[in-house]
Coordinates of C-alpha atoms in Angstrom, one line a residue:
Chain A
M1 CA -213.4 -121.6 51.7
I2 CA -212.1 -124.3 49.3
H3 CA -212.2 -123.5 45.7
V4 CA -211.0 -126.2 43.3
D5 CA -211.0 -124.9 39.7
Q6 CA -210.3 -127.2 36.6
L7 CA -207.6 -129.1 38.5
S8 CA -205.8 -131.6 36.3
K9 CA -202.9 -133.9 37.2
T10 CA -201.3 -136.1 34.3
Y11 CA -198.8 -139.1 35.3
G12 CA -197.0 -139.5 32.1
A13 CA -199.8 -140.3 29.6
V14 CA -202.5 -141.1 32.3
D15 CA -204.9 -138.5 33.4
A16 CA -205.3 -139.1 37.0
I17 CA -207.9 -136.1 37.0
S18 CA -208.9 -133.9 34.4
G19 CA -210.7 -130.6 35.0
V20 CA -212.0 -131.4 38.6
S21 CA -214.0 -128.4 39.8
F22 CA -215.9 -127.9 43.1
K23 CA -216.5 -125.5 46.2
V24 CA -216.7 -126.1 49.6
Q25 CA -218.3 -123.6 52.2
A26 CA -216.5 -123.0 55.6
G27 CA -217.8 -125.4 58.2
A28 CA -219.2 -128.0 55.5
V29 CA -218.5 -131.7 55.9
V30 CA -218.1 -133.0 52.4
G31 CA -217.7 -136.5 51.3
L32 CA -215.7 -137.2 48.4
L33 CA -217.1 -140.4 46.5
G34 CA -215.9 -142.4 43.6
P35 CA -214.6 -145.6 42.5
N36 CA -211.0 -146.7 42.9
G37 CA -208.8 -144.9 40.6
A38 CA -211.2 -142.0 40.2
G39 CA -208.9 -139.4 41.3
K40 CA -210.0 -138.9 45.1
T41 CA -206.7 -139.6 46.5
T42 CA -204.8 -137.2 43.8
T43 CA -207.1 -134.4 44.3
M44 CA -206.9 -134.5 48.3
R45 CA -203.0 -134.8 47.9
I46 CA -203.1 -131.9 45.7
L47 CA -205.2 -129.8 48.2
C48 CA -202.8 -130.8 51.0
G49 CA -199.7 -129.8 49.0
C50 CA -198.2 -133.1 48.6
I51 CA -198.0 -133.1 44.9
G52 CA -198.6 -130.2 42.3
A53 CA -201.3 -130.0 39.8
T54 CA -200.3 -130.2 36.1
A55 CA -203.1 -127.5 35.5
G56 CA -205.9 -125.6 37.2
T57 CA -205.8 -124.1 40.7
A58 CA -206.8 -125.1 44.3
T59 CA -207.5 -122.2 46.8
I60 CA -208.1 -122.6 50.4
N61 CA -209.1 -119.3 52.5
G62 CA -208.4 -117.6 49.2
Q63 CA -204.9 -118.7 49.2
D64 CA -203.3 -120.8 46.3
V65 CA -201.9 -124.2 47.3
A66 CA -199.1 -123.8 44.7
L67 CA -198.0 -120.0 45.4
A68 CA -198.5 -120.2 49.1
P69 CA -197.8 -123.8 50.2
A70 CA -196.8 -123.0 53.8
A71 CA -199.7 -120.9 54.6
V72 CA -202.1 -123.5 53.0
K73 CA -200.5 -126.5 54.9
S74 CA -200.7 -124.5 58.1
A75 CA -204.4 -124.3 57.6
I76 CA -204.8 -128.2 56.7
G77 CA -204.6 -131.5 58.6
Y78 CA -204.3 -134.3 56.4
L79 CA -204.6 -137.8 57.0
P80 CA -203.7 -140.1 54.2
E81 CA -205.1 -143.6 53.5
T82 CA -201.9 -145.0 55.4
P83 CA -201.5 -143.0 58.6
P84 CA -198.0 -141.4 58.2
L85 CA -196.5 -142.7 61.3
Y86 CA -193.2 -143.6 62.6
G87 CA -193.7 -146.9 64.2
H88 CA -190.8 -147.0 66.7
M89 CA -191.6 -143.9 68.3
V90 CA -193.7 -143.3 71.4
V91 CA -197.3 -141.6 70.4
R92 CA -196.6 -138.8 72.7
D93 CA -193.3 -138.1 71.2
F94 CA -194.3 -138.6 67.6
I95 CA -197.5 -136.1 68.4
R96 CA -194.7 -133.6 69.8
F97 CA -192.8 -134.0 66.6
A98 CA -195.8 -133.1 64.4
A99 CA -196.5 -130.3 66.5
T100 CA -193.3 -128.9 66.1
I101 CA -192.8 -129.4 62.2
K102 CA -196.2 -127.9 61.9
G103 CA -195.2 -124.6 63.5
V104 CA -197.3 -125.0 66.9
S105 CA -196.0 -122.4 69.6
D106 CA -197.2 -124.3 72.7
V107 CA -196.0 -127.9 71.7
E108 CA -196.8 -129.4 75.1
G109 CA -200.3 -127.8 75.4
A110 CA -201.5 -128.7 71.8
T111 CA -200.0 -132.4 72.3
D112 CA -202.1 -132.9 75.7
A113 CA -205.2 -131.3 74.1
V114 CA -205.2 -133.5 70.9
I115 CA -204.4 -136.6 72.8
Q116 CA -207.4 -135.9 74.9
T117 CA -209.5 -135.0 71.8
V118 CA -208.7 -138.2 69.8
G119 CA -209.0 -140.5 72.8
L120 CA -205.6 -141.5 73.0
D121 CA -205.6 -141.1 77.0
H122 CA -207.3 -144.3 77.1
D123 CA -205.8 -147.0 78.8
V124 CA -204.3 -149.8 76.7
G125 CA -202.9 -152.8 78.5
G126 CA -202.4 -150.8 81.6
L127 CA -200.8 -147.9 80.1
P128 CA -202.4 -144.9 78.6
A129 CA -202.1 -145.2 74.6
S130 CA -200.1 -141.9 74.6
E131 CA -197.3 -143.8 76.2
R132 CA -197.0 -146.7 74.3
I133 CA -195.0 -147.2 71.1
I134 CA -196.8 -146.9 67.9
S135 CA -196.1 -150.2 66.5
H136 CA -197.3 -151.8 69.3
L137 CA -200.7 -150.4 68.9
S138 CA -204.0 -151.8 67.2
K139 CA -205.1 -150.6 63.8
G140 CA -207.8 -148.5 65.3
Y141 CA -205.5 -146.8 67.7
Q142 CA -202.9 -145.9 65.2
Q143 CA -205.6 -144.5 62.9
R144 CA -206.2 -142.2 65.9
V145 CA -202.6 -141.1 66.1
G146 CA -202.7 -140.3 62.4
L147 CA -205.8 -138.0 63.1
A148 CA -203.9 -136.7 66.0
Q149 CA -200.9 -135.5 63.6
A150 CA -203.7 -133.9 61.4
L151 CA -205.3 -132.1 64.2
V152 CA -202.6 -130.9 66.3
H153 CA -202.0 -127.6 64.8
D154 CA -205.7 -127.0 65.2
P155 CA -206.4 -126.7 61.2
A156 CA -209.4 -125.0 59.9
V157 CA -209.7 -127.7 57.1
L158 CA -209.2 -131.6 57.6
V159 CA -208.7 -133.7 54.7
L160 CA -209.4 -137.3 55.5
D161 CA -208.6 -140.0 52.8
E162 CA -210.4 -143.1 53.6
P163 CA -210.0 -142.9 57.4
T164 CA -212.1 -146.0 58.2
S165 CA -210.5 -148.5 55.8
G166 CA -209.1 -151.5 57.2
L167 CA -210.8 -151.1 60.5
D168 CA -213.0 -153.7 62.1
P169 CA -216.8 -152.7 62.7
A170 CA -216.3 -151.5 66.2
Q171 CA -213.2 -149.7 65.5
R172 CA -215.2 -148.0 62.6
R173 CA -218.0 -147.2 64.5
D174 CA -216.0 -145.5 67.2
L175 CA -213.8 -143.6 64.6
R176 CA -216.9 -142.5 62.9
D177 CA -218.3 -141.2 66.1
L178 CA -215.1 -139.4 66.9
L179 CA -215.3 -137.8 63.2
K180 CA -218.8 -136.7 63.7
R181 CA -217.8 -135.0 67.0
L182 CA -214.8 -133.2 65.3
A183 CA -216.7 -132.0 62.3
R184 CA -219.7 -130.5 64.5
A185 CA -218.2 -129.2 67.5
Q186 CA -215.6 -126.9 66.3
N187 CA -217.1 -125.8 62.8
R188 CA -214.3 -127.3 61.0
T189 CA -214.4 -127.7 57.4
V190 CA -213.9 -131.5 56.7
I191 CA -213.2 -133.3 53.3
L192 CA -213.5 -137.0 53.6
S193 CA -213.1 -139.8 51.2
T194 CA -214.6 -143.3 51.8
H195 CA -216.3 -146.2 50.0
V196 CA -218.6 -146.5 52.9
L197 CA -222.0 -144.8 51.6
A198 CA -223.5 -145.2 54.9
E199 CA -220.5 -143.1 56.7
V200 CA -221.1 -140.6 54.0
E201 CA -224.9 -140.2 55.0
A202 CA -224.1 -140.5 58.8
I203 CA -221.3 -137.7 58.8
C204 CA -221.3 -135.4 55.6
D205 CA -223.6 -132.6 54.4
E206 CA -222.7 -132.7 50.9
V207 CA -221.3 -135.0 48.5
V208 CA -218.8 -134.6 45.6
I209 CA -218.7 -137.7 43.2
I210 CA -215.7 -138.0 41.1
S211 CA -215.5 -140.7 38.4
G212 CA -213.0 -141.1 35.6
G213 CA -211.0 -138.2 36.9
R214 CA -214.1 -135.8 36.7
V215 CA -216.7 -134.4 39.0
V216 CA -220.0 -136.0 38.0
A217 CA -221.9 -134.3 40.8
Q218 CA -222.1 -132.2 43.6
D219 CA -225.0 -131.5 46.1
S220 CA -226.3 -132.1 49.4
I221 CA -227.1 -135.5 50.1
E222 CA -230.9 -134.6 50.4
A223 CA -230.7 -133.0 47.0
L224 CA -229.0 -136.0 45.4
R225 CA -231.8 -138.3 46.5
G226 CA -234.3 -135.8 45.1
T227 CA -232.8 -136.4 41.6
G228 CA -233.8 -140.3 42.0
S229 CA -236.0 -141.3 39.5
M230 CA -238.6 -143.1 41.2
I231 CA -240.9 -142.4 44.2
R232 CA -243.5 -144.8 45.7
L233 CA -246.4 -144.1 47.9
R234 CA -249.1 -145.7 49.5
V235 CA -252.6 -144.0 50.4
G236 CA -255.6 -144.8 52.5
Q237 CA -258.0 -144.0 50.0
P238 CA -257.2 -145.1 46.5
S239 CA -258.8 -142.8 43.9
D240 CA -258.2 -142.2 39.9
D241 CA -258.5 -138.5 41.0
L242 CA -255.1 -138.8 42.7
V243 CA -253.7 -140.7 39.6
D244 CA -254.8 -137.7 37.5
T245 CA -253.4 -135.1 39.5
L246 CA -250.2 -136.5 40.2
S247 CA -249.8 -137.2 36.4
A248 CA -250.3 -133.6 35.8
L249 CA -247.7 -132.4 38.3
R250 CA -244.6 -130.8 36.7
G251 CA -241.6 -133.4 36.8
V252 CA -243.6 -136.3 36.8
S253 CA -243.5 -138.4 33.7
E254 CA -245.6 -141.5 34.5
V255 CA -247.7 -142.6 37.3
V256 CA -248.6 -146.6 37.6
D257 CA -251.4 -147.6 39.9
E258 CA -250.0 -151.1 41.5
G259 CA -253.4 -151.4 43.5
E260 CA -254.5 -151.3 46.9
G261 CA -253.6 -147.8 47.2
R262 CA -249.9 -148.1 45.9
L263 CA -248.7 -146.0 43.3
Q264 CA -245.2 -145.7 41.5
L265 CA -244.2 -142.2 40.0
T266 CA -241.6 -141.9 37.6
V267 CA -240.0 -138.3 38.0
G268 CA -237.4 -136.2 36.5
A269 CA -237.0 -133.8 39.7
D270 CA -237.5 -133.4 43.2
V271 CA -241.2 -133.4 43.4
R272 CA -241.7 -135.1 46.8
A273 CA -243.0 -132.2 48.4
D274 CA -245.8 -131.5 45.7
V275 CA -246.6 -135.3 45.5
A276 CA -246.9 -135.5 49.3
R277 CA -249.5 -132.3 49.4
E278 CA -251.6 -133.9 46.8
A279 CA -251.6 -137.3 48.4
A280 CA -252.3 -136.1 51.7
V281 CA -255.9 -135.4 50.9
F282 CA -256.1 -139.2 50.2
D283 CA -254.8 -140.3 53.5
L284 CA -250.9 -140.3 52.6
L285 CA -249.4 -143.6 54.4
E286 CA -246.0 -143.7 52.9
L287 CA -243.8 -142.1 50.7
S288 CA -240.3 -142.8 49.6
Q289 CA -237.6 -142.1 47.0
S290 CA -236.9 -145.6 45.7
E291 CA -233.2 -144.8 44.7
G292 CA -230.8 -144.8 47.8
L293 CA -227.5 -142.9 47.8
E294 CA -225.8 -146.2 46.7
D295 CA -228.2 -146.3 43.8
I296 CA -227.4 -142.8 42.7
Y297 CA -223.7 -143.1 43.1
L298 CA -223.8 -146.3 41.0
R299 CA -225.9 -144.6 38.4
L300 CA -223.4 -141.6 38.4
T301 CA -220.4 -143.5 38.1
G302 CA -221.6 -146.0 35.7
G303 CA -221.9 -148.8 38.1
Q304 CA -217.9 -149.1 39.1
A305 CA -217.1 -150.2 42.5
Chain B
M1 CA -187.3 -126.1 68.3
T2 CA -187.1 -125.5 64.5
P3 CA -188.3 -127.8 62.3
I4 CA -185.0 -128.8 61.1
L5 CA -183.7 -129.5 64.3
A6 CA -186.9 -131.5 65.3
I7 CA -186.3 -133.6 61.9
A8 CA -182.6 -134.0 62.8
R9 CA -183.6 -135.1 66.4
R10 CA -186.2 -137.5 65.4
E11 CA -183.5 -139.0 62.7
V12 CA -180.9 -139.5 65.4
A13 CA -183.6 -141.2 67.9
A14 CA -184.4 -143.4 64.9
F15 CA -180.8 -144.6 64.5
F16 CA -180.8 -145.6 68.2
A17 CA -184.1 -147.3 67.7
T18 CA -183.1 -149.6 64.9
P19 CA -180.9 -152.5 64.8
V20 CA -179.0 -150.9 61.7
G21 CA -177.9 -148.2 63.9
W22 CA -176.8 -150.2 66.6
L23 CA -175.0 -152.6 64.4
C24 CA -172.9 -149.6 62.5
L25 CA -172.1 -148.2 65.8
T26 CA -170.8 -151.3 67.2
A27 CA -169.1 -152.4 64.0
F28 CA -167.4 -148.9 63.8
A29 CA -166.4 -149.0 67.6
A30 CA -165.0 -152.7 67.1
I31 CA -163.2 -152.2 64.1
S32 CA -161.6 -149.0 65.0
G33 CA -160.6 -150.5 68.1
F34 CA -159.1 -153.4 66.3
F35 CA -157.1 -151.1 64.0
F36 CA -156.0 -149.2 67.0
A37 CA -154.6 -152.3 68.9
M38 CA -152.9 -153.5 65.9
M39 CA -151.1 -149.8 65.3
A40 CA -150.4 -149.4 68.8
T41 CA -148.7 -152.8 69.0
E42 CA -146.6 -152.2 65.7
F43 CA -145.7 -148.8 67.1
S44 CA -144.6 -150.3 70.3
V45 CA -142.2 -152.8 68.4
Q46 CA -140.7 -150.2 66.4
A47 CA -140.3 -147.9 69.5
T48 CA -138.6 -150.9 71.3
T49 CA -136.2 -151.2 68.0
A50 CA -135.6 -147.5 68.2
A51 CA -134.1 -147.7 71.6
Y52 CA -131.0 -149.4 70.0
N53 CA -131.0 -147.4 66.8
P54 CA -130.6 -143.8 67.0
Y55 CA -131.4 -143.4 63.2
V56 CA -134.9 -145.4 63.7
A57 CA -135.7 -143.1 66.7
E58 CA -135.5 -140.1 64.8
Q59 CA -138.1 -141.3 62.2
I60 CA -140.5 -142.9 64.8
N61 CA -143.4 -140.7 66.3
L62 CA -146.9 -140.9 67.4
N63 CA -148.2 -138.7 64.7
D64 CA -146.9 -140.6 61.6
W65 CA -146.8 -144.3 62.7
L66 CA -150.1 -144.1 64.9
I67 CA -152.5 -141.3 64.4
Q68 CA -152.4 -140.9 60.8
P69 CA -152.7 -144.7 59.7
F70 CA -155.5 -144.9 62.1
F71 CA -157.5 -142.1 60.9
A72 CA -156.6 -143.3 57.2
N73 CA -158.0 -146.7 58.1
T74 CA -160.9 -145.1 60.0
S75 CA -162.0 -143.3 56.8
V76 CA -162.2 -146.6 54.9
V77 CA -164.5 -147.9 57.7
L78 CA -166.6 -144.9 57.3
L79 CA -166.9 -145.4 53.8
M80 CA -168.3 -148.6 54.1
L81 CA -170.6 -148.1 57.0
S82 CA -172.0 -144.4 55.9
P83 CA -174.3 -145.9 53.1
A84 CA -175.8 -148.2 55.6
L85 CA -176.5 -145.3 57.7
S86 CA -177.9 -143.4 55.0
M87 CA -179.8 -145.9 53.1
R88 CA -183.0 -145.5 55.1
L89 CA -183.2 -141.8 55.5
F90 CA -185.8 -141.2 52.5
A91 CA -186.3 -144.8 51.1
E92 CA -187.8 -145.8 54.3
D93 CA -190.3 -142.9 54.5
R94 CA -191.3 -143.3 51.0
A95 CA -191.8 -147.0 51.7
N96 CA -193.7 -146.6 55.0
K97 CA -195.7 -143.6 53.3
S98 CA -194.5 -141.7 56.4
L99 CA -193.0 -139.0 53.9
E100 CA -196.8 -137.5 53.6
L101 CA -196.5 -136.1 56.9
L102 CA -193.3 -134.2 56.0
L103 CA -194.7 -133.3 52.6
S104 CA -197.9 -131.9 54.1
S105 CA -196.3 -129.9 56.9
P106 CA -195.1 -126.2 56.3
V107 CA -191.7 -127.2 55.8
T108 CA -189.8 -126.7 52.8
S109 CA -188.2 -129.6 50.9
G110 CA -184.7 -128.0 51.8
Q111 CA -185.6 -128.1 55.5
I112 CA -186.6 -131.8 55.2
V113 CA -183.1 -132.6 53.6
L114 CA -181.2 -130.6 56.1
G115 CA -182.8 -132.1 59.1
K116 CA -182.1 -135.7 57.9
F117 CA -178.8 -134.8 57.0
L118 CA -177.9 -133.1 60.2
G119 CA -179.6 -136.4 62.0
A120 CA -177.4 -138.8 60.4
L121 CA -174.5 -136.4 60.8
G122 CA -175.2 -136.2 64.3
F123 CA -175.3 -140.0 64.8
V124 CA -171.9 -140.3 63.0
S125 CA -170.4 -137.7 65.4
V126 CA -171.5 -140.2 68.0
M127 CA -169.8 -143.1 66.2
L128 CA -166.6 -140.6 65.7
A129 CA -166.7 -139.8 69.7
S130 CA -166.6 -143.7 70.4
T131 CA -162.7 -143.3 69.2
L132 CA -162.3 -140.7 71.7
P133 CA -161.0 -143.1 74.6
L134 CA -158.5 -144.6 72.1
T135 CA -157.0 -141.2 71.2
G136 CA -157.2 -140.0 74.9
M137 CA -154.9 -142.9 75.7
L138 CA -152.3 -141.4 73.5
Y139 CA -151.8 -138.7 76.0
W140 CA -151.1 -141.4 78.6
L141 CA -148.7 -143.2 76.5
G142 CA -146.8 -140.2 75.0
T143 CA -147.2 -136.7 73.7
P144 CA -149.2 -136.6 70.5
D145 CA -149.6 -133.3 68.4
T146 CA -153.1 -132.1 69.5
G147 CA -153.4 -130.1 66.3
I148 CA -152.8 -133.2 64.1
L149 CA -155.3 -135.2 66.1
L150 CA -157.8 -132.3 65.8
S151 CA -157.0 -132.2 62.1
C152 CA -157.6 -136.0 61.7
Y153 CA -161.1 -135.8 63.6
L154 CA -162.0 -132.6 61.4
S155 CA -161.1 -134.7 58.2
A156 CA -163.1 -137.6 59.4
F157 CA -166.2 -135.4 60.2
L158 CA -165.7 -133.7 56.6
L159 CA -165.5 -136.9 55.0
A160 CA -168.5 -138.6 56.9
A161 CA -170.6 -135.4 55.8
S162 CA -169.4 -136.2 52.3
F163 CA -170.4 -139.9 52.4
L164 CA -173.6 -139.1 53.9
S165 CA -174.7 -136.3 51.5
V166 CA -174.2 -139.0 48.8
G167 CA -176.1 -141.5 50.7
L168 CA -178.8 -139.1 51.2
L169 CA -179.3 -138.3 47.3
T170 CA -179.2 -142.2 46.6
S171 CA -181.9 -142.9 49.2
A172 CA -184.2 -140.1 47.9
M173 CA -183.8 -141.9 44.4
T174 CA -185.7 -144.9 45.5
E175 CA -187.7 -146.7 47.8
N176 CA -185.5 -149.6 48.3
Q177 CA -183.0 -149.6 50.9
I178 CA -180.8 -152.1 49.5
V179 CA -181.0 -150.1 46.0
A180 CA -179.9 -147.0 48.0
L181 CA -177.2 -148.9 49.7
V182 CA -175.6 -150.7 46.9
T183 CA -175.8 -147.5 44.6
G184 CA -174.5 -145.1 47.3
F185 CA -171.4 -147.4 48.1
A186 CA -170.7 -147.6 44.3
L187 CA -170.8 -144.0 43.7
L188 CA -168.7 -143.4 46.7
L189 CA -166.0 -145.9 45.9
V190 CA -165.8 -144.3 42.3
L191 CA -165.2 -140.6 44.1
W192 CA -162.9 -142.4 46.4
V193 CA -160.5 -143.9 43.8
L194 CA -161.0 -141.2 41.2
S195 CA -157.3 -140.1 42.0
W196 CA -156.0 -143.3 41.0
A197 CA -157.1 -142.2 37.2
E198 CA -154.7 -139.4 37.4
T199 CA -151.8 -141.6 36.2
I200 CA -153.6 -143.2 33.6
A201 CA -155.4 -140.2 32.3
G202 CA -152.4 -137.8 32.6
G203 CA -152.5 -134.3 31.9
A204 CA -155.4 -131.6 32.3
L205 CA -158.0 -134.5 32.7
G206 CA -155.9 -136.3 35.3
Q207 CA -155.5 -133.3 37.4
V208 CA -159.2 -132.7 37.0
L209 CA -159.9 -136.3 38.3
A210 CA -157.5 -135.7 40.9
G211 CA -159.0 -132.4 42.1
I212 CA -162.4 -134.3 42.1
S213 CA -161.2 -137.4 43.9
M214 CA -161.8 -137.4 48.0
L215 CA -158.5 -139.0 48.5
S216 CA -156.3 -136.2 47.2
H217 CA -158.1 -133.8 49.6
L218 CA -157.8 -136.2 52.6
D219 CA -154.1 -136.6 52.5
Q220 CA -153.2 -133.2 53.5
L221 CA -155.8 -133.0 56.3
L222 CA -154.3 -136.2 57.7
K223 CA -151.1 -135.0 58.0
G224 CA -152.5 -131.7 60.1
L225 CA -152.0 -129.5 57.1
F226 CA -155.4 -127.4 56.9
H227 CA -155.5 -125.9 53.4
L228 CA -158.7 -123.7 52.8
A229 CA -159.1 -125.4 49.4
D230 CA -159.6 -128.7 51.0
A231 CA -162.2 -127.5 53.5
V232 CA -163.9 -125.7 50.2
Y233 CA -163.8 -128.8 48.3
F234 CA -165.7 -131.0 51.2
I235 CA -168.2 -128.1 51.9
T236 CA -168.9 -127.7 48.1
F237 CA -169.2 -131.6 47.9
V238 CA -171.8 -131.4 50.5
G239 CA -173.7 -128.5 49.1
V240 CA -173.9 -130.0 45.7
F241 CA -175.2 -133.3 46.8
L242 CA -177.7 -131.6 49.3
F243 CA -178.8 -129.4 46.8
A244 CA -179.4 -132.4 44.3
T245 CA -181.3 -134.2 46.9
T246 CA -183.6 -131.1 47.6
Q247 CA -184.3 -131.2 43.8
R248 CA -185.2 -134.9 43.9
V249 CA -187.5 -134.3 46.9
E250 CA -189.1 -131.3 45.1
A251 CA -189.8 -133.8 42.3
F252 CA -191.9 -136.0 44.4
R253 CA -194.2 -133.0 44.5
W254 CA -194.2 -132.6 40.6
R255 CA -193.9 -136.1 39.1

């Protein structure tokens, strides 16, 4: 579906991204993670045809963004970090305008549909949000208008650059729920960048972690968790036999008996299934990977925020 | 509706939604009204004199004494107001990040530039239309030459198109509207008075400078003399600046 191959972008002497490569399957919801300045926005802007790459290719449905920009742009909906809005316009007029320049044939129908989809038909101060002037709306509703312009042409791919940044917790929760619905309901491919790891865990199937302009990891969240280096477990029947058995497992480099049935394993691979099977004989009570997504993210990005 | 017309329509609506648009419209209508009143008064004085002097009566007519001076002055007002109208066309979009909507949509840079240009030209046409009651009054007062009147409106329209094409380019060069305004006005002023350098430079260079200057092409149109060369000049002028602006917008993608 989306294939990014050795993508590079240079601004003067500065490499914004350098050799970024990843693939996204159709219908996947992918979180693009990385510290500020890692190159997430640059990658997204190249994907959406807003800027060109210095080297490398990005294809969507087999079509190169640089060679067939119109076809690619018709297939993509893009919500930048700052929603691209004309504040003086009425929401409905703005969405109509976006639909027209995106080549939608039934502008009125698409406008009505997207207003309902993103919840702009809700009353705000006695009028539906869709009939209000954009600059008079809250930031949460403005973000929904931004989402509406990205969705109005029913794109197969949705690219969202930090869609919940600057929102209060309630607005963030509402928008997160909306994004979850949008991603799941229509089998749409979604690429989402964010700093909120809980959001990624809640919405995404996979993550691509970018640091210093390069991809440092791409995998499913589950598999990334499996690369965590610590497993803690507690059993009901402590035994030296269990320690010996676990120590002999492939991928386990050290087992520390902490007493009262608690063991800490240092691992180099995802061995949770093997550990659970062996520990079950000794009444397994708890098993957890000690690294969360946040720890993994910090380890892979060198601890940059 | 095509994307170009949609962009143009949005730009026209934006002028009416912002104070700058209304200020320019009001200022244009007020200043042109003032000029018209002054010239009509002067014409009336001269016409009264002419009643007692057959020689003056032969010289005086609506076309030379009112229509042409009025449109010559209107041209200067357009020169001053056009950069104020065009300054926001790209600079505002870039500063507000709303340009991302256009750049990520399946429209070409040429369509974006043409849409914005036509929108601004549409608004200037409304400004020019605000003078219709004034020129309409001439038919009540006397018998103006309709051909000259139409030629004057055409010259004002072509001039406005030229001014806006320059302003569009300077707006695309910066995110700061004031910088776009000042550079646009300075560039227009240079192009406006280039013909004055004809006498200083002399020879072939002087002729080239006069050929580039707007003033030398405007004179004939204001007299009601429609030369193809003048029309080609203005259309080429607009084409060159729109092309340069399109290249500038393309450069946004490749910086």
